[in-house]
Tab-separated table of C-alpha atoms and ligand atoms in Angstrom:
chain	number	residue	atom	x	y	z
A	293	MET	CA	76.922	-30.402	114.964
A	294	LYS	CA	77.972	-33.473	113.025
A	295	THR	CA	81.270	-34.313	111.331
A	296	TYR	CA	82.129	-36.698	108.517
A	297	LYS	CA	82.578	-39.444	111.121
A	298	ASP	CA	78.806	-39.440	111.742
A	299	PHE	CA	77.947	-40.222	108.114
A	300	ASP	CA	78.928	-43.864	107.614
A	301	ASN	CA	75.357	-45.190	107.450
A	302	TYR	CA	73.751	-41.908	106.546
A	303	GLN	CA	72.103	-42.811	103.216
A	304	LYS	CA	70.507	-45.907	104.751
A	305	GLU	CA	69.062	-43.893	107.634
A	306	PHE	CA	68.025	-40.709	105.812
A	307	PRO	CA	65.355	-40.018	104.792
A	308	ASP	CA	63.201	-41.953	107.297
A	309	ALA	CA	60.213	-44.054	106.171
A	310	LYS	CA	58.047	-40.921	105.861
A	311	GLY	CA	60.628	-39.061	103.809
A	312	TYR	CA	62.093	-36.824	106.527
A	313	PHE	CA	65.667	-35.613	106.802
A	314	GLY	CA	65.439	-34.420	110.408
A	315	LYS	CA	62.536	-31.968	110.310
A	316	TYR	CA	62.746	-31.365	106.551
A	317	GLY	CA	61.024	-33.243	103.736
A	318	GLY	CA	57.811	-35.273	104.099
A	319	ALA	CA	54.857	-35.343	101.725
A	320	TYR	CA	52.229	-32.611	102.146
A	321	LEU	CA	49.790	-33.674	99.459
A	322	ASP	CA	46.353	-32.951	98.183
A	323	GLU	CA	44.226	-35.917	99.353
A	324	MET	CA	43.580	-36.913	95.745
A	325	LEU	CA	47.304	-37.468	95.182
A	326	VAL	CA	48.046	-39.587	98.253
A	327	PRO	CA	47.345	-42.980	96.587
A	328	ALA	CA	49.420	-42.055	93.540
A	329	PHE	CA	52.466	-41.085	95.620
A	330	GLU	CA	52.098	-44.194	97.768
A	331	GLU	CA	52.141	-46.292	94.619
A	332	ILE	CA	55.349	-44.633	93.412
A	333	SER	CA	56.944	-45.071	96.814
A	334	HIS	CA	56.062	-48.756	97.147
A	335	SER	CA	57.028	-49.614	93.580
A	336	TYR	CA	60.309	-47.816	93.913
A	337	GLN	CA	61.244	-49.522	97.190
A	338	GLU	CA	60.482	-52.876	95.593
A	339	ILE	CA	62.112	-52.327	92.212
A	340	CYS	CA	65.237	-50.391	93.166
A	341	HIS	CA	66.806	-53.478	94.715
A	342	SER	CA	66.016	-55.833	91.831
A	343	ALA	CA	68.996	-57.079	89.869
A	344	GLN	CA	67.231	-56.445	86.573
A	345	PHE	CA	66.504	-52.794	87.378
A	346	ILE	CA	70.082	-52.195	88.512
A	347	ASN	CA	71.547	-53.968	85.478
A	348	ASP	CA	69.294	-52.116	83.028
A	349	LEU	CA	70.248	-48.793	84.577
A	350	ARG	CA	73.959	-49.629	84.439
A	351	ARG	CA	73.743	-50.625	80.793
A	352	ILE	CA	71.792	-47.463	79.884
A	353	ARG	CA	74.340	-45.291	81.656
A	354	ARG	CA	77.227	-46.916	79.847
A	355	GLU	CA	75.778	-47.345	76.357
A	356	PHE	CA	73.309	-44.466	75.995
A	357	GLN	CA	74.467	-41.734	78.379
A	358	GLY	CA	78.204	-42.194	77.922
A	359	ARG	CA	79.067	-42.837	81.568
A	360	PRO	CA	81.395	-42.788	83.338
A	361	THR	CA	82.036	-39.120	82.617
A	362	PRO	CA	85.694	-38.175	83.254
A	363	VAL	CA	87.344	-36.126	85.982
A	364	TYR	CA	89.541	-33.441	84.459
A	365	HIS	CA	92.450	-31.478	85.952
A	366	CYS	CA	92.295	-27.765	85.015
A	367	GLU	CA	96.026	-27.063	84.886
A	368	ARG	CA	95.878	-23.690	83.149
A	369	LEU	CA	92.976	-22.370	85.230
A	370	SER	CA	94.650	-23.545	88.463
A	371	LYS	CA	97.938	-21.812	87.583
A	372	LYS	CA	96.210	-18.430	87.465
A	373	PHE	CA	95.532	-18.223	91.205
A	374	SER	CA	97.748	-20.321	93.509
A	375	ALA	CA	99.104	-23.813	93.882
A	376	CYS	CA	95.609	-25.054	94.727
A	377	GLN	CA	94.486	-27.440	91.973
A	378	ILE	CA	91.016	-27.266	90.432
A	379	TYR	CA	89.405	-30.437	89.045
A	380	LEU	CA	86.081	-30.886	87.230
A	381	LYS	CA	83.664	-33.804	87.194
A	382	ARG	CA	82.514	-33.561	83.582
A	383	GLU	CA	78.729	-34.017	83.798
A	384	ASP	CA	78.567	-31.698	80.781
A	385	LEU	CA	79.703	-34.737	78.772
A	386	ASN	CA	76.548	-36.705	79.586
A	387	HIS	CA	74.281	-37.259	76.580
A	388	THR	CA	72.084	-34.100	76.252
A	389	GLY	CA	74.799	-32.081	77.985
A	390	ALA	CA	73.904	-32.123	81.665
A	391	HIS	CA	73.388	-34.252	84.768
A	392	LYS	CA	69.579	-34.124	84.506
A	393	LEU	CA	69.516	-37.198	82.282
A	394	ASN	CA	70.865	-39.250	85.237
A	395	HIS	CA	67.553	-39.008	87.092
A	396	CYS	CA	65.284	-38.777	84.041
A	397	MET	CA	66.506	-42.159	82.752
A	398	GLY	CA	65.974	-43.641	86.220
A	399	GLU	CA	62.473	-42.215	86.535
A	400	ALA	CA	61.482	-43.386	83.054
A	401	LEU	CA	62.920	-46.850	83.702
A	402	LEU	CA	60.779	-47.010	86.846
A	403	ALA	CA	57.724	-46.007	84.762
A	404	LYS	CA	58.505	-48.840	82.360
A	405	PHE	CA	58.916	-51.359	85.201
A	406	ILE	CA	55.539	-50.502	86.733
A	407	GLY	CA	53.830	-50.613	83.363
A	408	LYS	CA	52.958	-46.926	82.869
A	409	LYS	CA	52.445	-45.660	79.336
A	410	LYS	CA	53.100	-41.985	79.879
A	411	ILE	CA	55.431	-39.690	81.814
A	412	ILE	CA	54.299	-36.218	82.896
A	413	ALA	CA	56.319	-33.229	84.079
A	414	GLU	CA	56.504	-29.462	84.112
A	415	THR	CA	59.453	-27.468	82.909
A	416	GLY	CA	60.574	-23.858	83.367
A	417	ALA	CA	63.607	-23.144	81.200
A	418	GLY	CA	63.027	-26.425	79.355
A	419	GLN	CA	66.106	-28.364	80.528
A	420	HIS	CA	64.127	-30.910	82.533
A	421	GLY	CA	61.584	-31.176	79.706
A	422	VAL	CA	64.291	-31.966	77.157
A	423	ALA	CA	65.979	-34.571	79.384
A	424	LEU	CA	62.648	-36.249	80.117
A	425	ALA	CA	61.560	-36.156	76.460
A	426	THR	CA	64.864	-37.870	75.643
A	427	ALA	CA	64.149	-40.606	78.197
A	428	ALA	CA	60.584	-41.012	76.867
A	429	ALA	CA	61.870	-41.463	73.321
A	430	TYR	CA	64.412	-44.044	74.512
A	431	PHE	CA	61.758	-46.127	76.296
A	432	GLY	CA	58.902	-45.549	73.846
A	433	LEU	CA	56.750	-43.774	76.448
A	434	GLU	CA	54.310	-40.938	75.785
A	435	CYS	CA	55.464	-37.666	77.300
A	436	ASP	CA	53.427	-34.586	78.296
A	437	ILE	CA	55.474	-31.569	79.326
A	438	TYR	CA	53.543	-28.684	80.913
A	439	MET	CA	55.122	-25.311	80.272
A	440	GLY	CA	53.950	-21.746	80.889
A	441	GLU	CA	53.160	-19.770	77.742
A	442	VAL	CA	55.656	-17.083	78.764
A	443	ASP	CA	58.427	-19.688	79.074
A	444	ILE	CA	57.440	-21.282	75.759
A	445	ALA	CA	58.064	-17.944	74.045
A	446	LYS	CA	61.372	-17.402	75.901
A	447	GLN	CA	62.837	-20.891	75.512
A	448	HIS	CA	62.167	-21.544	71.851
A	449	PRO	CA	65.110	-23.919	71.141
A	450	ASN	CA	64.190	-26.231	74.030
A	451	VAL	CA	60.532	-26.273	72.942
A	452	ILE	CA	61.662	-27.354	69.463
A	453	ARG	CA	63.942	-30.023	70.957
A	454	MET	CA	61.098	-31.512	72.980
A	455	LYS	CA	58.893	-31.605	69.891
A	456	MET	CA	61.645	-33.241	67.790
A	457	LEU	CA	61.918	-35.910	70.480
A	458	GLY	CA	58.201	-36.610	70.135
A	459	ALA	CA	56.934	-35.020	73.371
A	460	ASN	CA	53.691	-33.039	73.737
A	461	VAL	CA	54.420	-29.551	75.004
A	462	VAL	CA	51.218	-28.460	76.759
A	463	PRO	CA	50.964	-24.647	77.093
A	464	VAL	CA	49.773	-23.363	80.479
A	465	THR	CA	47.796	-20.184	79.948
A	466	HIS	CA	46.609	-19.038	83.385
A	467	GLY	CA	48.154	-16.823	86.070
A	468	LEU	CA	51.676	-15.595	85.343
A	469	LYS	CA	52.052	-18.413	82.760
A	470	THR	CA	55.431	-19.536	84.134
A	471	LEU	CA	56.855	-22.377	86.229
A	472	LYS	CA	54.529	-22.174	89.235
A	473	GLU	CA	51.416	-22.538	87.084
A	474	ALA	CA	53.104	-25.309	85.095
A	475	VAL	CA	53.763	-27.262	88.329
A	476	ASP	CA	50.085	-26.966	89.286
A	477	ALA	CA	48.947	-28.043	85.808
A	478	ALA	CA	51.280	-31.068	85.794
A	479	PHE	CA	50.022	-32.153	89.237
A	480	GLU	CA	46.391	-31.777	88.091
A	481	ALA	CA	47.114	-33.892	85.022
A	482	TYR	CA	48.771	-36.501	87.207
A	483	CYS	CA	45.663	-36.578	89.468
A	484	ARG	CA	43.515	-37.347	86.411
A	485	GLU	CA	45.842	-39.851	84.774
A	486	TYR	CA	47.754	-41.623	87.507
A	487	GLU	CA	46.504	-45.080	86.601
A	488	THR	CA	48.355	-44.950	83.282
A	489	ALA	CA	50.909	-42.190	83.845
A	490	ILE	CA	53.681	-41.266	86.265
A	491	TYR	CA	54.900	-37.839	87.320
A	492	CYS	CA	58.656	-37.215	87.033
A	493	ILE	CA	60.222	-34.422	89.022
A	494	GLY	CA	63.267	-32.420	87.886
A	495	SER	CA	65.360	-32.207	91.054
A	496	VAL	CA	65.714	-33.502	94.639
A	497	VAL	CA	62.563	-31.560	95.560
A	498	GLY	CA	58.836	-32.256	95.897
A	499	PRO	CA	56.994	-34.669	98.174
A	500	HIS	CA	58.522	-37.977	99.323
A	501	PRO	CA	59.712	-40.223	97.610
A	502	PHE	CA	61.128	-37.861	94.958
A	503	PRO	CA	64.013	-36.370	96.971
A	504	LEU	CA	65.074	-39.938	97.808
A	505	MET	CA	64.669	-41.335	94.277
A	506	VAL	CA	66.423	-38.490	92.530
A	507	ARG	CA	69.287	-38.655	95.043
A	508	ASP	CA	69.684	-42.365	94.401
A	509	PHE	CA	69.796	-41.788	90.639
A	510	GLN	CA	72.321	-38.934	90.955
A	511	ASN	CA	74.566	-40.751	93.443
A	512	VAL	CA	76.574	-42.194	90.559
A	513	VAL	CA	78.192	-38.763	90.042
A	514	GLY	CA	79.980	-38.688	93.399
A	515	VAL	CA	80.720	-42.421	93.460
A	516	GLU	CA	82.475	-42.199	90.098
A	517	ALA	CA	84.188	-38.912	90.914
A	518	LYS	CA	85.668	-40.131	94.200
A	519	GLU	CA	87.131	-43.244	92.621
A	520	GLN	CA	88.465	-41.324	89.617
A	521	PHE	CA	89.985	-38.581	91.735
A	522	VAL	CA	91.770	-41.025	94.029
A	523	GLN	CA	93.022	-42.950	91.019
A	524	MET	CA	94.396	-39.756	89.453
A	525	THR	CA	96.013	-38.212	92.512
A	526	GLY	CA	96.341	-40.933	95.150
A	527	ILE	CA	94.383	-38.895	97.719
A	528	LEU	CA	90.965	-37.315	98.305
A	529	PRO	CA	90.306	-33.687	97.330
A	530	ASP	CA	90.343	-31.163	100.182
A	531	ALA	CA	86.994	-29.787	99.073
A	532	VAL	CA	84.134	-30.530	96.674
A	533	CYS	CA	81.587	-27.995	95.438
A	534	ALA	CA	78.535	-27.846	93.188
A	535	ALA	CA	75.840	-25.355	92.208
A	536	VAL	CA	72.509	-25.638	94.048
A	537	GLY	CA	69.201	-24.903	92.344
A	538	GLY	CA	66.780	-27.540	93.587
A	539	GLY	CA	69.916	-29.429	94.487
A	540	SER	CA	70.168	-32.616	92.398
A	541	ASN	CA	73.629	-32.350	90.833
A	542	SER	CA	75.057	-31.234	94.179
A	543	ILE	CA	73.401	-34.023	96.204
A	544	GLY	CA	74.707	-36.476	93.603
A	545	MET	CA	78.237	-35.161	93.996
A	546	PHE	CA	78.172	-34.826	97.799
A	547	GLY	CA	76.821	-38.291	98.736
A	548	ALA	CA	80.071	-40.231	98.340
A	549	PHE	CA	82.076	-37.578	100.228
A	550	LEU	CA	79.833	-37.091	103.290
A	551	ASN	CA	81.720	-39.695	105.338
A	552	GLU	CA	85.166	-38.545	104.199
A	553	PRO	CA	87.347	-35.762	105.640
A	554	VAL	CA	86.464	-33.402	102.791
A	555	ASP	CA	84.942	-29.890	102.991
A	556	ILE	CA	81.660	-29.740	101.091
A	557	ILE	CA	80.218	-26.531	99.690
A	558	GLY	CA	76.892	-25.888	97.947
A	559	VAL	CA	76.897	-22.756	95.777
A	560	GLU	CA	73.761	-20.631	95.522
A	561	PRO	CA	72.896	-17.843	93.055
A	562	LEU	CA	73.199	-14.334	94.534
A	563	GLY	CA	72.112	-12.823	91.198
A	564	ARG	CA	72.252	-9.020	91.165
A	565	GLY	CA	72.444	-8.742	94.951
A	566	SER	CA	70.619	-9.247	98.228
A	567	ASN	CA	67.303	-7.428	97.547
A	568	ILE	CA	64.112	-9.471	97.224
A	569	GLY	CA	63.639	-10.482	93.610
A	570	ASP	CA	67.326	-10.055	92.732
A	571	HIS	CA	68.582	-13.509	93.765
A	572	ALA	CA	67.555	-17.099	94.488
A	573	ALA	CA	69.815	-17.723	97.493
A	574	SER	CA	67.335	-19.730	99.580
A	575	MET	CA	69.869	-20.939	102.149
A	576	THR	CA	71.331	-17.478	102.713
A	577	PHE	CA	68.060	-15.543	103.038
A	578	GLY	CA	65.325	-18.180	103.433
A	579	THR	CA	63.341	-19.499	106.384
A	580	GLU	CA	61.677	-22.765	107.284
A	581	GLY	CA	58.464	-23.354	105.358
A	582	LEU	CA	56.378	-25.471	103.005
A	583	ILE	CA	56.744	-25.349	99.243
A	584	HIS	CA	55.455	-27.739	96.549
A	585	GLY	CA	54.460	-30.404	99.077
A	586	PHE	CA	57.548	-30.611	101.315
A	587	LYS	CA	59.187	-28.821	104.231
A	588	THR	CA	62.461	-27.038	103.658
A	589	ILE	CA	64.225	-23.670	103.701
A	590	THR	CA	62.421	-21.358	101.298
A	591	LEU	CA	62.248	-17.741	100.215
A	592	GLN	CA	58.741	-16.794	101.297
A	593	ASP	CA	56.639	-13.797	102.348
A	594	GLU	CA	54.734	-13.407	105.670
A	595	ASN	CA	51.911	-15.567	104.264
A	596	GLY	CA	54.190	-18.402	103.232
A	597	GLU	CA	53.871	-17.574	99.529
A	598	PRO	CA	57.060	-18.033	97.481
A	599	LEU	CA	58.932	-14.755	96.830
A	600	PRO	CA	59.983	-13.782	93.314
A	601	VAL	CA	63.461	-15.099	92.472
A	602	TYR	CA	66.065	-14.305	89.855
A	603	SER	CA	69.389	-15.662	88.598
A	604	ILE	CA	71.250	-15.267	85.328
A	605	ALA	CA	71.166	-19.098	85.318
A	606	SER	CA	67.545	-20.095	84.768
A	607	GLY	CA	68.185	-23.577	86.194
A	608	LEU	CA	68.987	-22.042	89.594
A	609	ASP	CA	66.027	-19.693	90.063
A	610	TYR	CA	63.962	-21.806	92.447
A	611	PRO	CA	62.700	-20.281	95.733
A	612	GLY	CA	63.717	-23.290	97.814
A	613	VAL	CA	66.145	-26.198	98.089
A	614	GLY	CA	65.739	-29.949	98.382
A	615	PRO	CA	65.005	-30.996	101.997
A	616	GLU	CA	68.261	-32.937	102.281
A	617	HIS	CA	70.253	-29.736	101.728
A	618	ALA	CA	68.300	-28.025	104.520
A	619	TYR	CA	69.259	-30.924	106.791
A	620	LEU	CA	72.908	-31.085	105.729
A	621	ARG	CA	73.311	-27.415	106.509
A	622	GLU	CA	71.483	-27.627	109.834
A	623	CYS	CA	73.723	-30.441	111.068
A	624	GLY	CA	76.808	-28.554	109.903
A	625	ARG	CA	78.125	-31.063	107.371
A	626	VAL	CA	77.719	-28.883	104.254
A	627	ASN	CA	78.343	-25.129	103.941
A	628	TYR	CA	76.422	-22.959	101.505
A	629	GLU	CA	77.958	-19.924	99.838
A	630	ALA	CA	76.399	-17.449	97.413
A	631	VAL	CA	77.965	-16.268	94.150
A	632	THR	CA	76.760	-13.298	92.049
A	633	ASP	CA	75.851	-13.268	88.351
A	634	GLU	CA	79.010	-11.317	87.615
A	635	GLU	CA	81.313	-13.717	89.479
A	636	ALA	CA	79.686	-16.596	87.603
A	637	MET	CA	80.183	-14.806	84.267
A	638	VAL	CA	83.885	-14.216	84.954
A	639	ALA	CA	84.232	-17.944	85.693
A	640	PHE	CA	82.288	-18.762	82.509
A	641	PHE	CA	84.768	-16.824	80.350
A	642	LEU	CA	87.884	-17.987	82.220
A	643	LEU	CA	86.986	-21.673	81.879
A	644	SER	CA	86.103	-21.207	78.208
A	645	ARG	CA	89.358	-19.438	77.350
A	646	LEU	CA	91.821	-21.266	79.580
A	647	GLU	CA	90.501	-24.808	79.283
A	648	GLY	CA	88.378	-24.979	76.128
A	649	ILE	CA	85.266	-25.867	78.136
A	650	ILE	CA	82.176	-23.643	77.845
A	651	PRO	CA	80.224	-24.276	81.054
A	652	ALA	CA	76.484	-23.883	81.645
A	653	LEU	CA	75.677	-20.663	83.521
A	654	GLU	CA	74.455	-22.827	86.415
A	655	SER	CA	77.749	-24.720	86.610
A	656	SER	CA	79.695	-21.445	86.262
A	657	HIS	CA	78.548	-20.604	89.807
A	658	ALA	CA	80.412	-23.662	91.128
A	659	VAL	CA	83.504	-22.782	89.081
A	660	ALA	CA	83.365	-19.228	90.477
A	661	TYR	CA	83.383	-20.607	94.000
A	662	ALA	CA	86.358	-22.850	93.166
A	663	ILE	CA	88.249	-19.768	91.990
A	664	LYS	CA	87.524	-17.984	95.282
A	665	TYR	CA	88.608	-21.105	97.135
A	666	ALA	CA	91.878	-21.328	95.173
A	667	LYS	CA	92.632	-17.687	95.998
A	668	GLU	CA	92.129	-18.347	99.720
A	669	HIS	CA	93.847	-21.764	99.853
A	670	PRO	CA	97.393	-21.637	98.484
A	671	THR	CA	97.693	-25.440	98.426
A	672	GLY	CA	95.456	-28.499	98.142
A	673	SER	CA	92.680	-29.254	95.705
A	674	ILE	CA	89.004	-28.659	94.981
A	675	LEU	CA	86.746	-30.861	92.860
A	676	VAL	CA	83.882	-29.064	91.087
A	677	ASN	CA	80.785	-30.728	89.673
A	678	LEU	CA	80.500	-29.228	86.193
A	679	SER	CA	76.778	-29.988	85.910
A	680	GLY	CA	76.291	-28.988	82.262
A	681	ARG	CA	77.657	-27.471	79.087
A	682	GLY	CA	77.004	-23.881	78.054
A	683	ASP	CA	75.893	-24.293	74.444
A	684	LYS	CA	72.341	-23.427	75.492
A	685	ASP	CA	73.569	-20.119	76.942
A	686	ILE	CA	75.933	-18.708	74.327
A	687	ASP	CA	73.467	-16.545	72.362
A	688	PHE	CA	72.281	-14.866	75.541
A	689	VAL	CA	75.831	-14.441	76.854
A	690	TYR	CA	77.121	-13.001	73.594
A	691	GLU	CA	74.311	-10.467	73.428
A	692	LYS	CA	74.999	-9.310	76.981
A	693	TYR	CA	78.788	-9.622	77.335
A	694	GLY	CA	80.199	-10.101	73.834
A	695	ASP	CA	83.234	-12.388	73.925
A	696	GLY	CA	83.960	-11.462	77.532
A	697	THR	CA	87.157	-9.475	76.955
A	698	GLU	CA	85.817	-6.359	78.681
A	699	LEU	CA	84.429	-8.204	81.677
A	700	LEU	CA	87.713	-10.080	82.155
A	701	LYS	CA	89.694	-6.828	81.900
A	702	LYS	CA	87.417	-5.157	84.436
A	703	HIS	CA	88.291	-7.972	86.861
A	704	GLY	CA	92.013	-7.671	86.211
A	705	TYR	CA	92.522	-10.616	83.867
A	706	GLU	CA	94.696	-10.280	80.773
A	707	VAL	CA	93.705	-13.267	78.661
B	81	LIG	C1	68.897	-27.709	86.074
B	81	LIG	C2	70.328	-27.484	86.177
B	81	LIG	C3	70.953	-27.185	87.412
B	81	LIG	C4	70.200	-26.975	88.678
B	81	LIG	O1	69.487	-28.072	89.142
B	81	LIG	P1	69.940	-28.914	90.419
B	81	LIG	O2	68.765	-29.786	90.685
B	81	LIG	O3	70.215	-27.946	91.524
B	81	LIG	O4	71.146	-29.674	90.037
B	81	LIG	C5	72.329	-27.049	87.442
B	81	LIG	N1	73.077	-27.162	86.322
B	81	LIG	C6	72.523	-27.450	85.126
B	81	LIG	C7	73.411	-27.566	83.937
B	81	LIG	C8	71.138	-27.612	85.007
B	81	LIG	O5	70.591	-27.895	83.815
């Protein structure tokens, strides 16, 4: 088991040259894709250290994305439970309303630097598609987003957004017509077009070098948050937490705290409960296996096929986690806890009513954990990565829970 004292040089040493975090990660690729991924890897290693790349990215973050995003002290929410203070890193205030733009702008800038004309990706709920279409518009790149026909029908507003931003939304019409088929279709397109196009992944998942690249682009979240928190309070938080789907906003938050005496908690979706198909808690119920070209902890059947997953937050329903999370748990540095749909919904309404911040359903899972933490820790502080805003979720929430009064009453809150 490792402690924070073992993490001083961690990001330089992990992943290794082949993309492994311990036994997790790597690049298990179709032979046709090997040259394309090697090109991305080499270009990235070369370009990421160049002063021009770093300066461009800094300027984009400041002028286009609105970084740094603030850290905010939730005084009214904190008062409800104990003397433990809850703070938020406001990634919901990023342009487009979530952390995903942090890595999409980085990936698109890389595409520009290596002279590609097009960026390609798949999307499930449409959040990654919208962030990438935004980046494509900014850089003047073509953008093909592969999306299952079923998801296209379900996620109408995001489909419209992508089209407004000038992206091609390519319907995927085979199989179950959802995310899995869209991933396959995007990879096939990349195979055909890799001389002029680059594939852009949506989280710290996929074959090497994506978990490394996306981590690097998200690192800014934790670096900013640590400095801001210390400036506000004079000390480090006792704990930091973030919701884990594929794991990008959480890896971004955790990086700067790994070598500090701070408890770190990743929060998974427990959905409706522990039965297969009712949750997407890969760390809690998963086993070691291969998914989408890398080794990690995944929810899989006896044949290694991904199991069906569910969460009220569509950005969290992935049957695996980024390989770095699998490693950070194995070596004991990060703990993973699961939160149900209902706990997340209570947190959603409490944060909205007590602080005037409507969180994304994904981020509500992290807030729900912070509430549990505050109940168990009468003093100290916890810093939550609020990965996105909830505007995208309000119609669905209102239909299911109204304004939340009943749910809050059921849980003993008079607000
Ligand atoms: C996509 C998304 C997530 C989950 O993705 P990670 O890669 O695990 O961060 C979390 N929050 C929001 C708001 C999202 O859009």
